Amino acid sequence: MKNIFFSCILLISVTANAQKWEGLALTPPMGWNSWNTFAGNINEKLVMETADAMVSSGMRDAGYIYLVLDDAWMAKERDAKTGDLVPDPVKFPRGMKAVADYIHSKGLKFGLYNCAGTLTCAGYPGTRGYEYQDARFYASVETDYLKFDWCSSDGINAKEAYTTMSKALKKAGRPILFSLCEWGQNKPWNWASSVGHIWRTTGDITAQWEGIKTHGTWSSSGVMKILESQDTLRKYAGPGHWNDPDMLEVGNGLSESENRAHFSMWSMIAAPLIAGNDIRKMSASVKAILTDKDVIAVNQDSLGIQAMKYAAKDSLETWIKPMKNGDWVICFLNRKAIAQSINFNWNEKIIEDAVAKRNLDTKAVTYKLTNLWTKKSIGDTKKALQVMVPPHDVVMLRLMK
Ligand code: GLA
């Protein structure tokens, strides 16, 4: 009797504390988002063609399930009578439910964008003060994913604003993956795991290898620049709650090796894999990178622990990720524009992973090595590894017992 009483109390308190929809992102979410290539130039035709291409290219079957419309899907004003959000009547003449229906008919899920502030970053109606009403709108047009930005948010408390939206989504009754996009400004890794499923850790990404691009009042960062700030955050991520170093720029102007390195590193750090290229026109090389099942398996591993940066010297970095079945993945990343050689003596010391609470001890266990990109077996950990890492590229190996 006493036990039943305490179980009931526990259940009531767990339910009362429950904010976000649980179980929606047990592995990092995968999908496509319109912003990196199309910015505000989106419409129903683009969505339908992209949905078709996600299926015909094999992207959907590789795991890219969410098709997310970013900023600029709305009209400039809310409905004057009801205060509801209104889809842009020229871009989306049949409204968002018709778009959602098409996306769902292709076996995909549908995502939308808005902002915690009064206006979105592109100047469309923000959600501040309309959280419950907007959540009902998303549920009514069968949205499955909401990216929630941070423009025009002066004076707002981030944790409170995102918590309110999270509760509103729960109340609206439709499971919606909640993507927080406040650019890491309020350290969401400290508070967002009960609020949403992914949280941006940085400002915007841009399709360049290193450095920063300035745009007057704000700047965006190259792929390597973003990667630099991710290692210290690994302990905050896990099944259902992930660090988000922003969407992929694979296929948006980086070289083939840079595309491969970017995709490998986002997979290593268990980042959401949200493609941002024009899927209707991607090259065979870009498609092969985005759909590589062995590399995606590293990202989607159910243990859900980000890789750690084990070593870095002369812009040659060594990252290691523990895998659910006891395997490990090691990725050598060459940030330089010249090839560099690696001589890695497995038996030099035991590699300790304090987050996974597991050691890689190659004296105790010999692992077979497979190169995940070339698919070749390359011996085992008894012998020191000697390998050349091409410029702006990776060598990514899976260690198997
Ligand atoms: C912000 C976000 C981007 C994108 C744009 C849209 O910059 O960080 O990812 O959503 O707004 O305006």
mmCIF file of C-alpha atoms and ligand atoms in Angstrom:
data_model
loop_
_atom_site.group_PDB
_atom_site.id
_atom_site.type_symbol
_atom_site.label_atom_id
_atom_site.label_comp_id
_atom_site.label_asym_id
_atom_site.label_seq_id
_atom_site.Cartn_x
_atom_site.Cartn_y
_atom_site.Cartn_z
ATOM 1 C CA MET A 1 0.000 0.000 0.000
ATOM 2 C CA LYS A 2 2.764 2.346 1.053
ATOM 3 C CA ASN A 3 4.635 1.486 -2.147
ATOM 4 C CA ILE A 4 1.609 2.244 -4.294
ATOM 5 C CA PHE A 5 1.219 5.565 -2.470
ATOM 6 C CA PHE A 6 4.849 6.531 -3.090
ATOM 7 C CA SER A 7 4.680 5.367 -6.725
ATOM 8 C CA CYS A 8 1.646 7.615 -7.247
ATOM 9 C CA ILE A 9 3.418 10.584 -5.684
ATOM 10 C CA LEU A 10 6.460 9.874 -7.873
ATOM 11 C CA LEU A 11 4.319 9.595 -11.001
ATOM 12 C CA ILE A 12 2.519 12.845 -10.208
ATOM 13 C CA SER A 13 5.781 14.698 -9.626
ATOM 14 C CA VAL A 14 7.407 13.259 -12.766
ATOM 15 C CA THR A 15 4.355 14.289 -14.821
ATOM 16 C CA ALA A 16 4.338 17.751 -13.248
ATOM 17 C CA ASN A 17 8.018 18.230 -14.114
ATOM 18 C CA ALA A 18 7.667 16.802 -17.584
ATOM 19 C CA GLN A 19 8.074 19.587 -20.098
ATOM 20 C CA LYS A 20 9.203 18.345 -23.424
ATOM 21 C CA TRP A 21 7.907 15.440 -25.459
ATOM 22 C CA GLU A 22 10.065 12.499 -24.485
ATOM 23 C CA GLY A 23 11.395 9.832 -26.838
ATOM 24 C CA LEU A 24 11.621 11.992 -29.967
ATOM 25 C CA ALA A 25 15.377 12.196 -30.497
ATOM 26 C CA LEU A 26 16.962 9.144 -28.922
ATOM 27 C CA THR A 27 19.635 9.484 -31.608
ATOM 28 C CA PRO A 28 20.609 12.813 -33.223
ATOM 29 C CA PRO A 29 17.808 14.049 -35.520
ATOM 30 C CA MET A 30 18.419 13.804 -39.275
ATOM 31 C CA GLY A 31 16.749 15.817 -42.004
ATOM 32 C CA TRP A 32 16.958 18.783 -44.354
ATOM 33 C CA ASN A 33 16.454 22.503 -43.719
ATOM 34 C CA SER A 34 15.857 25.206 -46.328
ATOM 35 C CA TRP A 35 17.978 28.015 -44.860
ATOM 36 C CA ASN A 36 21.598 27.313 -45.869
ATOM 37 C CA THR A 37 20.843 27.225 -49.582
ATOM 38 C CA PHE A 38 17.540 29.003 -50.099
ATOM 39 C CA ALA A 39 17.250 31.532 -47.234
ATOM 40 C CA GLY A 40 13.853 33.224 -47.807
ATOM 41 C CA ASN A 41 13.382 31.863 -51.354
ATOM 42 C CA ILE A 42 11.100 29.007 -50.414
ATOM 43 C CA ASN A 43 7.741 27.896 -51.748
ATOM 44 C CA GLU A 44 5.479 24.892 -52.097
ATOM 45 C CA LYS A 45 7.078 23.736 -55.357
ATOM 46 C CA LEU A 46 10.543 23.683 -53.783
ATOM 47 C CA VAL A 47 9.231 21.722 -50.807
ATOM 48 C CA MET A 48 7.517 19.139 -52.979
ATOM 49 C CA GLU A 49 10.522 18.719 -55.263
ATOM 50 C CA THR A 50 12.815 18.435 -52.246
ATOM 51 C CA ALA A 51 10.560 15.837 -50.644
ATOM 52 C CA ASP A 52 10.609 13.850 -53.909
ATOM 53 C CA ALA A 53 14.400 14.164 -54.107
ATOM 54 C CA MET A 54 14.828 13.050 -50.497
ATOM 55 C CA VAL A 55 13.111 9.820 -51.470
ATOM 56 C CA SER A 56 14.645 9.255 -54.928
ATOM 57 C CA SER A 57 18.202 10.080 -53.795
ATOM 58 C CA GLY A 58 18.063 7.608 -50.915
ATOM 59 C CA MET A 59 18.364 10.388 -48.320
ATOM 60 C CA ARG A 60 15.134 9.388 -46.589
ATOM 61 C CA ASP A 61 16.141 5.757 -46.400
ATOM 62 C CA ALA A 62 19.556 6.780 -45.064
ATOM 63 C CA GLY A 63 17.716 8.400 -42.137
ATOM 64 C CA TYR A 64 17.000 12.003 -43.203
ATOM 65 C CA ILE A 65 13.405 12.127 -42.073
ATOM 66 C CA TYR A 66 12.647 15.763 -41.223
ATOM 67 C CA LEU A 67 11.993 18.318 -43.958
ATOM 68 C CA VAL A 68 12.180 21.672 -42.176
ATOM 69 C CA LEU A 69 11.119 25.043 -43.554
ATOM 70 C CA ASP A 70 13.211 27.762 -41.952
ATOM 71 C CA ASP A 71 12.516 31.501 -41.780
ATOM 72 C CA ALA A 72 10.255 33.344 -44.259
ATOM 73 C CA TRP A 73 7.421 30.832 -44.679
ATOM 74 C CA MET A 74 4.964 33.291 -43.113
ATOM 75 C CA ALA A 75 3.129 36.393 -44.247
ATOM 76 C CA LYS A 76 4.381 39.644 -42.702
ATOM 77 C CA GLU A 77 1.306 39.966 -40.446
ATOM 78 C CA ARG A 78 -0.721 37.651 -38.239
ATOM 79 C CA ASP A 79 -4.412 37.202 -39.000
ATOM 80 C CA ALA A 80 -6.020 40.496 -37.950
ATOM 81 C CA LYS A 81 -9.012 38.818 -36.297
ATOM 82 C CA THR A 82 -7.645 35.645 -34.726
ATOM 83 C CA GLY A 83 -3.982 36.536 -34.225
ATOM 84 C CA ASP A 84 -3.031 33.224 -35.873
ATOM 85 C CA LEU A 85 0.120 32.840 -37.912
ATOM 86 C CA VAL A 86 -0.571 33.056 -41.653
ATOM 87 C CA PRO A 87 1.497 31.233 -44.274
ATOM 88 C CA ASP A 88 2.724 33.467 -47.115
ATOM 89 C CA PRO A 89 -0.181 33.258 -49.598
ATOM 90 C CA VAL A 90 2.077 33.503 -52.647
ATOM 91 C CA LYS A 91 4.726 31.005 -51.528
ATOM 92 C CA PHE A 92 2.240 28.583 -49.955
ATOM 93 C CA PRO A 93 -1.154 29.215 -51.600
ATOM 94 C CA ARG A 94 -2.678 25.994 -50.249
ATOM 95 C CA GLY A 95 -1.455 26.619 -46.669
ATOM 96 C CA MET A 96 0.819 24.513 -44.495
ATOM 97 C CA LYS A 97 -1.475 21.535 -43.948
ATOM 98 C CA ALA A 98 -1.301 20.750 -47.682
ATOM 99 C CA VAL A 99 2.497 20.957 -47.471
ATOM 100 C CA ALA A 100 2.520 18.710 -44.408
ATOM 101 C CA ASP A 101 0.233 16.193 -46.116
ATOM 102 C CA TYR A 102 2.552 15.948 -49.111
ATOM 103 C CA ILE A 103 5.624 15.550 -46.897
ATOM 104 C CA HIS A 104 3.905 12.907 -44.784
ATOM 105 C CA SER A 105 2.746 11.040 -47.894
ATOM 106 C CA LYS A 106 6.432 10.578 -48.768
ATOM 107 C CA GLY A 107 7.211 8.977 -45.419
ATOM 108 C CA LEU A 108 8.896 12.144 -44.154
ATOM 109 C CA LYS A 109 8.193 14.458 -41.220
ATOM 110 C CA PHE A 110 7.460 18.174 -41.386
ATOM 111 C CA GLY A 111 9.284 20.988 -39.593
ATOM 112 C CA LEU A 112 8.648 24.714 -39.222
ATOM 113 C CA TYR A 113 10.546 27.687 -37.826
ATOM 114 C CA ASN A 114 9.719 30.612 -35.585
ATOM 115 C CA CYS A 115 11.363 32.732 -32.972
ATOM 116 C CA ALA A 116 11.107 33.363 -29.226
ATOM 117 C CA GLY A 117 11.295 37.119 -29.799
ATOM 118 C CA THR A 118 8.783 39.521 -31.294
ATOM 119 C CA LEU A 119 10.086 39.116 -34.857
ATOM 120 C CA THR A 120 11.982 36.339 -36.604
ATOM 121 C CA CYS A 121 15.500 37.066 -37.840
ATOM 122 C CA ALA A 122 14.111 37.822 -41.314
ATOM 123 C CA GLY A 123 11.437 40.121 -39.865
ATOM 124 C CA TYR A 124 8.320 37.911 -39.814
ATOM 125 C CA PRO A 125 5.937 37.639 -36.822
ATOM 126 C CA GLY A 126 7.686 36.129 -33.794
ATOM 127 C CA THR A 127 6.000 34.077 -31.110
ATOM 128 C CA ARG A 128 6.545 36.258 -28.020
ATOM 129 C CA GLY A 129 3.153 36.396 -26.270
ATOM 130 C CA TYR A 130 1.556 33.867 -28.655
ATOM 131 C CA GLU A 131 3.262 30.672 -27.458
ATOM 132 C CA TYR A 132 0.155 28.568 -26.752
ATOM 133 C CA GLN A 133 -1.703 29.875 -29.801
ATOM 134 C CA ASP A 134 1.240 29.175 -32.123
ATOM 135 C CA ALA A 135 1.752 25.721 -30.634
ATOM 136 C CA ARG A 136 -1.892 24.950 -31.449
ATOM 137 C CA PHE A 137 -1.280 26.189 -35.004
ATOM 138 C CA TYR A 138 1.727 23.859 -35.428
ATOM 139 C CA ALA A 139 -0.277 20.929 -34.099
ATOM 140 C CA SER A 140 -3.240 21.791 -36.359
ATOM 141 C CA VAL A 141 -1.104 21.726 -39.523
ATOM 142 C CA GLU A 142 0.589 18.506 -38.354
ATOM 143 C CA THR A 143 4.064 19.813 -37.717
ATOM 144 C CA ASP A 144 6.590 17.349 -36.265
ATOM 145 C CA TYR A 145 9.541 19.650 -35.583
ATOM 146 C CA LEU A 146 9.916 23.280 -34.482
ATOM 147 C CA LYS A 147 13.118 25.296 -34.755
ATOM 148 C CA PHE A 148 12.825 28.251 -32.380
ATOM 149 C CA ASP A 149 15.197 31.173 -32.928
ATOM 150 C CA TRP A 150 16.332 34.101 -30.768
ATOM 151 C CA CYS A 151 16.077 37.357 -32.748
ATOM 152 C CA SER A 152 14.237 40.412 -31.310
ATOM 153 C CA SER A 153 14.512 38.888 -27.854
ATOM 154 C CA ASP A 154 15.894 41.861 -25.917
ATOM 155 C CA GLY A 155 15.148 41.601 -22.218
ATOM 156 C CA ILE A 156 13.724 38.086 -22.407
ATOM 157 C CA ASN A 157 15.035 35.313 -20.171
ATOM 158 C CA ALA A 158 16.048 32.460 -22.471
ATOM 159 C CA LYS A 159 15.356 29.592 -20.109
ATOM 160 C CA GLU A 160 11.888 30.983 -19.341
ATOM 161 C CA ALA A 161 11.029 31.746 -22.971
ATOM 162 C CA TYR A 162 12.050 28.309 -24.259
ATOM 163 C CA THR A 163 10.400 26.585 -21.298
ATOM 164 C CA THR A 164 7.115 28.373 -22.023
ATOM 165 C CA MET A 165 7.229 27.225 -25.652
ATOM 166 C CA SER A 166 8.138 23.702 -24.623
ATOM 167 C CA LYS A 167 5.120 23.568 -22.299
ATOM 168 C CA ALA A 168 2.909 25.053 -25.016
ATOM 169 C CA LEU A 169 3.992 22.331 -27.450
ATOM 170 C CA LYS A 170 3.221 19.676 -24.865
ATOM 171 C CA LYS A 171 -0.186 21.205 -24.174
ATOM 172 C CA ALA A 172 -1.023 21.332 -27.888
ATOM 173 C CA GLY A 173 -0.994 17.564 -27.829
ATOM 174 C CA ARG A 174 1.113 16.659 -30.874
ATOM 175 C CA PRO A 175 4.636 15.277 -30.364
ATOM 176 C CA ILE A 176 6.906 17.961 -31.841
ATOM 177 C CA LEU A 177 10.688 17.837 -31.724
ATOM 178 C CA PHE A 178 11.847 21.125 -30.193
ATOM 179 C CA SER A 179 15.041 22.665 -31.575
ATOM 180 C CA LEU A 180 16.403 25.582 -29.525
ATOM 181 C CA CYS A 181 18.320 28.144 -31.537
ATOM 182 C CA GLU A 182 19.660 30.803 -29.167
ATOM 183 C CA TRP A 183 23.199 30.371 -30.548
ATOM 184 C CA GLY A 184 24.661 29.118 -27.256
ATOM 185 C CA GLN A 185 24.414 32.598 -25.761
ATOM 186 C CA ASN A 186 22.779 31.494 -22.514
ATOM 187 C CA LYS A 187 24.649 28.194 -22.127
ATOM 188 C CA PRO A 188 21.602 26.042 -22.963
ATOM 189 C CA TRP A 189 23.608 22.867 -22.290
ATOM 190 C CA ASN A 190 23.162 23.730 -18.575
ATOM 191 C CA TRP A 191 19.350 23.892 -18.633
ATOM 192 C CA ALA A 192 17.838 22.765 -21.936
ATOM 193 C CA SER A 193 17.879 18.979 -21.665
ATOM 194 C CA SER A 194 14.420 18.987 -20.055
ATOM 195 C CA VAL A 195 13.179 21.791 -22.336
ATOM 196 C CA GLY A 196 14.058 20.632 -25.852
ATOM 197 C CA HIS A 197 15.755 17.955 -27.919
ATOM 198 C CA ILE A 198 18.607 19.902 -29.516
ATOM 199 C CA TRP A 199 20.159 23.253 -28.735
ATOM 200 C CA ARG A 200 22.447 25.362 -30.898
ATOM 201 C CA THR A 201 25.859 25.803 -29.323
ATOM 202 C CA THR A 202 27.155 28.546 -31.632
ATOM 203 C CA GLY A 203 26.205 31.309 -34.055
ATOM 204 C CA ASP A 204 25.559 30.469 -37.694
ATOM 205 C CA ILE A 205 27.732 28.205 -39.804
ATOM 206 C CA THR A 206 29.000 29.254 -43.221
ATOM 207 C CA ALA A 207 30.284 27.164 -46.137
ATOM 208 C CA GLN A 208 33.995 27.741 -45.602
ATOM 209 C CA TRP A 209 36.695 25.630 -43.999
ATOM 210 C CA GLU A 210 38.318 27.939 -41.428
ATOM 211 C CA GLY A 211 37.720 31.391 -40.016
ATOM 212 C CA ILE A 212 34.862 33.819 -39.741
ATOM 213 C CA LYS A 213 32.773 35.664 -42.316
ATOM 214 C CA THR A 214 31.455 39.083 -41.328
ATOM 215 C CA HIS A 215 28.097 40.418 -42.449
ATOM 216 C CA GLY A 216 28.116 43.942 -41.014
ATOM 217 C CA THR A 217 26.495 43.573 -37.597
ATOM 218 C CA TRP A 218 26.977 39.815 -37.243
ATOM 219 C CA SER A 219 29.308 37.044 -38.343
ATOM 220 C CA SER A 220 29.137 33.388 -39.260
ATOM 221 C CA SER A 221 31.819 30.754 -38.756
ATOM 222 C CA GLY A 222 33.556 28.221 -40.947
ATOM 223 C CA VAL A 223 33.234 24.533 -40.192
ATOM 224 C CA MET A 224 36.532 24.201 -38.293
ATOM 225 C CA LYS A 225 35.884 27.362 -36.277
ATOM 226 C CA ILE A 226 32.584 25.898 -35.074
ATOM 227 C CA LEU A 227 34.190 22.561 -34.269
ATOM 228 C CA GLU A 228 36.707 24.280 -31.969
ATOM 229 C CA SER A 229 34.081 25.046 -29.350
ATOM 230 C CA GLN A 230 32.371 21.646 -29.238
ATOM 231 C CA ASP A 231 34.762 19.368 -27.382
ATOM 232 C CA THR A 232 34.102 20.821 -23.920
ATOM 233 C CA LEU A 233 30.353 20.262 -24.316
ATOM 234 C CA ARG A 234 30.415 16.501 -24.783
ATOM 235 C CA LYS A 235 29.294 15.684 -21.276
ATOM 236 C CA TYR A 236 25.995 17.553 -21.735
ATOM 237 C CA ALA A 237 24.666 15.584 -24.720
ATOM 238 C CA GLY A 238 23.000 12.203 -24.792
ATOM 239 C CA PRO A 239 19.910 10.339 -26.023
ATOM 240 C CA GLY A 240 17.020 12.823 -26.269
ATOM 241 C CA HIS A 241 19.149 15.968 -25.818
ATOM 242 C CA TRP A 242 21.926 16.969 -28.186
ATOM 243 C CA ASN A 243 24.390 19.778 -28.757
ATOM 244 C CA ASP A 244 23.686 21.354 -32.162
ATOM 245 C CA PRO A 245 26.715 22.928 -33.875
ATOM 246 C CA ASP A 246 24.389 24.073 -36.719
ATOM 247 C CA MET A 247 23.269 22.532 -39.974
ATOM 248 C CA LEU A 248 25.451 20.886 -42.578
ATOM 249 C CA GLU A 249 27.170 22.829 -45.354
ATOM 250 C CA VAL A 250 28.043 19.633 -47.255
ATOM 251 C CA GLY A 251 27.440 20.308 -50.941
ATOM 252 C CA ASN A 252 27.393 24.088 -50.561
ATOM 253 C CA GLY A 253 30.788 24.951 -52.037
ATOM 254 C CA LEU A 254 33.335 23.144 -49.860
ATOM 255 C CA SER A 255 35.784 20.822 -51.648
ATOM 256 C CA GLU A 256 35.111 17.083 -51.707
ATOM 257 C CA SER A 257 37.603 16.406 -48.919
ATOM 258 C CA GLU A 258 36.182 19.274 -46.853
ATOM 259 C CA ASN A 259 32.666 17.906 -47.327
ATOM 260 C CA ARG A 260 33.888 14.508 -46.147
ATOM 261 C CA ALA A 261 35.741 15.954 -43.145
ATOM 262 C CA HIS A 262 32.784 18.150 -42.139
ATOM 263 C CA PHE A 263 30.372 15.225 -42.348
ATOM 264 C CA SER A 264 32.757 12.920 -40.482
ATOM 265 C CA MET A 265 33.241 15.381 -37.642
ATOM 266 C CA TRP A 266 29.510 16.125 -37.281
ATOM 267 C CA SER A 267 29.027 12.368 -37.101
ATOM 268 C CA MET A 268 31.798 11.986 -34.531
ATOM 269 C CA ILE A 269 30.316 14.645 -32.240
ATOM 270 C CA ALA A 270 26.794 13.208 -32.467
ATOM 271 C CA ALA A 271 25.478 16.413 -34.028
ATOM 272 C CA PRO A 272 22.043 16.588 -35.645
ATOM 273 C CA LEU A 273 22.584 15.781 -39.332
ATOM 274 C CA ILE A 274 20.445 18.416 -41.002
ATOM 275 C CA ALA A 275 21.480 18.715 -44.645
ATOM 276 C CA GLY A 276 21.368 22.234 -46.097
ATOM 277 C CA ASN A 277 22.176 21.695 -49.763
ATOM 278 C CA ASP A 278 19.957 21.575 -52.841
ATOM 279 C CA ILE A 279 19.090 17.893 -52.760
ATOM 280 C CA ARG A 280 17.438 18.104 -56.187
ATOM 281 C CA LYS A 281 20.771 18.842 -57.824
ATOM 282 C CA MET A 282 23.467 17.301 -55.674
ATOM 283 C CA SER A 283 26.511 15.661 -57.256
ATOM 284 C CA ALA A 284 27.226 11.947 -56.942
ATOM 285 C CA SER A 285 30.081 12.745 -54.565
ATOM 286 C CA VAL A 286 27.906 14.853 -52.234
ATOM 287 C CA LYS A 287 25.194 12.202 -52.264
ATOM 288 C CA ALA A 288 27.727 9.472 -51.462
ATOM 289 C CA ILE A 289 29.029 11.462 -48.500
ATOM 290 C CA LEU A 290 25.618 12.361 -47.085
ATOM 291 C CA THR A 291 24.294 8.818 -47.387
ATOM 292 C CA ASP A 292 27.316 6.812 -46.245
ATOM 293 C CA LYS A 293 25.737 4.265 -43.950
ATOM 294 C CA ASP A 294 28.887 3.414 -41.992
ATOM 295 C CA VAL A 295 29.554 7.047 -41.101
ATOM 296 C CA ILE A 296 25.896 7.707 -40.338
ATOM 297 C CA ALA A 297 26.002 4.677 -38.012
ATOM 298 C CA VAL A 298 28.705 6.453 -36.016
ATOM 299 C CA ASN A 299 26.433 9.485 -35.621
ATOM 300 C CA GLN A 300 23.365 7.388 -34.841
ATOM 301 C CA ASP A 301 25.007 5.063 -32.323
ATOM 302 C CA SER A 302 22.528 4.487 -29.514
ATOM 303 C CA LEU A 303 25.076 5.061 -26.740
ATOM 304 C CA GLY A 304 24.894 8.709 -27.808
ATOM 305 C CA ILE A 305 28.269 9.884 -26.531
ATOM 306 C CA GLN A 306 30.107 12.568 -28.480
ATOM 307 C CA ALA A 307 33.688 11.972 -29.524
ATOM 308 C CA MET A 308 36.435 13.474 -27.383
ATOM 309 C CA LYS A 309 39.332 15.422 -28.777
ATOM 310 C CA TYR A 310 42.207 13.219 -27.684
ATOM 311 C CA ALA A 311 45.142 15.052 -29.229
ATOM 312 C CA ALA A 312 45.939 18.048 -31.392
ATOM 313 C CA LYS A 313 49.319 18.967 -32.854
ATOM 314 C CA ASP A 314 50.191 20.971 -35.960
ATOM 315 C CA SER A 315 46.517 21.205 -36.881
ATOM 316 C CA LEU A 316 46.291 17.421 -36.922
ATOM 317 C CA GLU A 317 43.591 16.345 -34.485
ATOM 318 C CA THR A 318 42.719 12.921 -33.102
ATOM 319 C CA TRP A 319 39.109 12.380 -32.023
ATOM 320 C CA ILE A 320 37.779 9.204 -30.392
ATOM 321 C CA LYS A 321 34.157 8.077 -29.958
ATOM 322 C CA PRO A 322 32.956 5.147 -27.841
ATOM 323 C CA MET A 323 30.272 2.972 -29.445
ATOM 324 C CA LYS A 324 27.418 1.046 -27.864
ATOM 325 C CA ASN A 325 28.668 -2.443 -28.749
ATOM 326 C CA GLY A 326 32.121 -1.854 -27.258
ATOM 327 C CA ASP A 327 33.690 -0.669 -30.523
ATOM 328 C CA TRP A 328 35.452 2.681 -30.850
ATOM 329 C CA VAL A 329 35.774 5.077 -33.773
ATOM 330 C CA ILE A 330 38.921 7.131 -34.223
ATOM 331 C CA CYS A 331 39.096 10.038 -36.625
ATOM 332 C CA PHE A 332 42.285 11.847 -37.645
ATOM 333 C CA LEU A 333 41.445 15.325 -38.914
ATOM 334 C CA ASN A 334 43.947 17.345 -40.916
ATOM 335 C CA ARG A 335 43.042 21.024 -40.767
ATOM 336 C CA LYS A 336 46.047 22.032 -42.880
ATOM 337 C CA ALA A 337 46.175 22.527 -46.643
ATOM 338 C CA ILE A 338 49.086 20.061 -46.924
ATOM 339 C CA ALA A 339 49.047 16.301 -46.334
ATOM 340 C CA GLN A 340 50.321 15.125 -42.947
ATOM 341 C CA SER A 341 51.337 11.671 -41.805
ATOM 342 C CA ILE A 342 50.201 9.971 -38.637
ATOM 343 C CA ASN A 343 52.154 7.449 -36.669
ATOM 344 C CA PHE A 344 49.816 6.199 -33.982
ATOM 345 C CA ASN A 345 51.144 3.670 -31.512
ATOM 346 C CA TRP A 346 48.029 2.056 -30.046
ATOM 347 C CA ASN A 347 49.918 0.445 -27.203
ATOM 348 C CA GLU A 348 51.656 3.558 -25.973
ATOM 349 C CA LYS A 349 49.056 4.184 -23.308
ATOM 350 C CA ILE A 350 45.536 3.383 -22.200
ATOM 351 C CA ILE A 351 43.077 5.974 -23.509
ATOM 352 C CA GLU A 352 40.672 6.952 -20.741
ATOM 353 C CA ASP A 353 37.207 8.315 -21.471
ATOM 354 C CA ALA A 354 35.851 9.844 -18.269
ATOM 355 C CA VAL A 355 32.429 10.644 -19.792
ATOM 356 C CA ALA A 356 31.828 7.124 -21.135
ATOM 357 C CA LYS A 357 33.588 5.652 -18.085
ATOM 358 C CA ARG A 358 35.408 3.297 -20.415
ATOM 359 C CA ASN A 359 39.019 2.788 -21.439
ATOM 360 C CA LEU A 360 40.517 1.901 -24.789
ATOM 361 C CA ASP A 361 43.208 -0.547 -23.761
ATOM 362 C CA THR A 362 44.725 -2.167 -26.826
ATOM 363 C CA LYS A 363 47.130 -4.197 -24.735
ATOM 364 C CA ALA A 364 44.206 -5.974 -23.128
ATOM 365 C CA VAL A 365 42.061 -6.216 -26.301
ATOM 366 C CA THR A 366 43.183 -6.308 -29.917
ATOM 367 C CA TYR A 367 40.832 -4.484 -32.269
ATOM 368 C CA LYS A 368 40.497 -4.976 -36.025
ATOM 369 C CA LEU A 369 40.601 -1.739 -38.013
ATOM 370 C CA THR A 370 38.291 -0.739 -40.861
ATOM 371 C CA ASN A 371 38.635 2.505 -42.795
ATOM 372 C CA LEU A 372 35.033 3.777 -42.854
ATOM 373 C CA TRP A 373 35.378 5.819 -46.048
ATOM 374 C CA THR A 374 37.416 3.400 -48.181
ATOM 375 C CA LYS A 375 35.678 0.359 -46.588
ATOM 376 C CA LYS A 376 39.056 -1.422 -46.418
ATOM 377 C CA SER A 377 40.275 -3.557 -43.518
ATOM 378 C CA ILE A 378 43.678 -2.272 -42.527
ATOM 379 C CA GLY A 379 44.995 -4.700 -39.936
ATOM 380 C CA ASP A 380 44.683 -4.411 -36.196
ATOM 381 C CA THR A 381 45.890 -2.502 -33.158
ATOM 382 C CA LYS A 382 48.884 -4.771 -32.537
ATOM 383 C CA LYS A 383 50.917 -2.755 -34.992
ATOM 384 C CA ALA A 384 51.391 1.028 -34.893
ATOM 385 C CA LEU A 385 49.288 2.788 -37.498
ATOM 386 C CA GLN A 386 51.046 4.734 -40.218
ATOM 387 C CA VAL A 387 48.805 6.665 -42.487
ATOM 388 C CA MET A 388 48.748 9.843 -44.555
ATOM 389 C CA VAL A 389 45.879 12.266 -43.958
ATOM 390 C CA PRO A 390 45.234 14.345 -47.106
ATOM 391 C CA PRO A 391 44.775 18.139 -46.840
ATOM 392 C CA HIS A 392 41.485 19.275 -45.250
ATOM 393 C CA ASP A 393 40.442 15.649 -44.910
ATOM 394 C CA VAL A 394 40.069 12.816 -42.428
ATOM 395 C CA VAL A 395 41.023 9.208 -41.940
ATOM 396 C CA MET A 396 38.182 7.612 -40.002
ATOM 397 C CA LEU A 397 38.578 4.123 -38.568
ATOM 398 C CA ARG A 398 36.262 1.794 -36.699
ATOM 399 C CA LEU A 399 37.923 -0.404 -34.073
ATOM 400 C CA MET A 400 36.126 -3.716 -33.727
ATOM 401 C CA LYS A 401 36.779 -6.556 -31.313
HETATM 402 C C1 GLA B 1 19.269 32.712 -37.472
HETATM 403 C C2 GLA B 1 19.509 31.210 -37.285
HETATM 404 C C3 GLA B 1 19.698 30.573 -38.639
HETATM 405 C C4 GLA B 1 18.466 30.825 -39.511
HETATM 406 C C5 GLA B 1 18.207 32.307 -39.626
HETATM 407 C C6 GLA B 1 16.864 32.608 -40.289
HETATM 408 O O1 GLA B 1 20.410 33.344 -37.968
HETATM 409 O O2 GLA B 1 20.613 30.986 -36.463
HETATM 410 O O3 GLA B 1 19.934 29.179 -38.501
HETATM 411 O O4 GLA B 1 17.366 30.169 -38.939
HETATM 412 O O5 GLA B 1 18.180 32.941 -38.341
HETATM 413 O O6 GLA B 1 16.593 33.972 -40.356
#
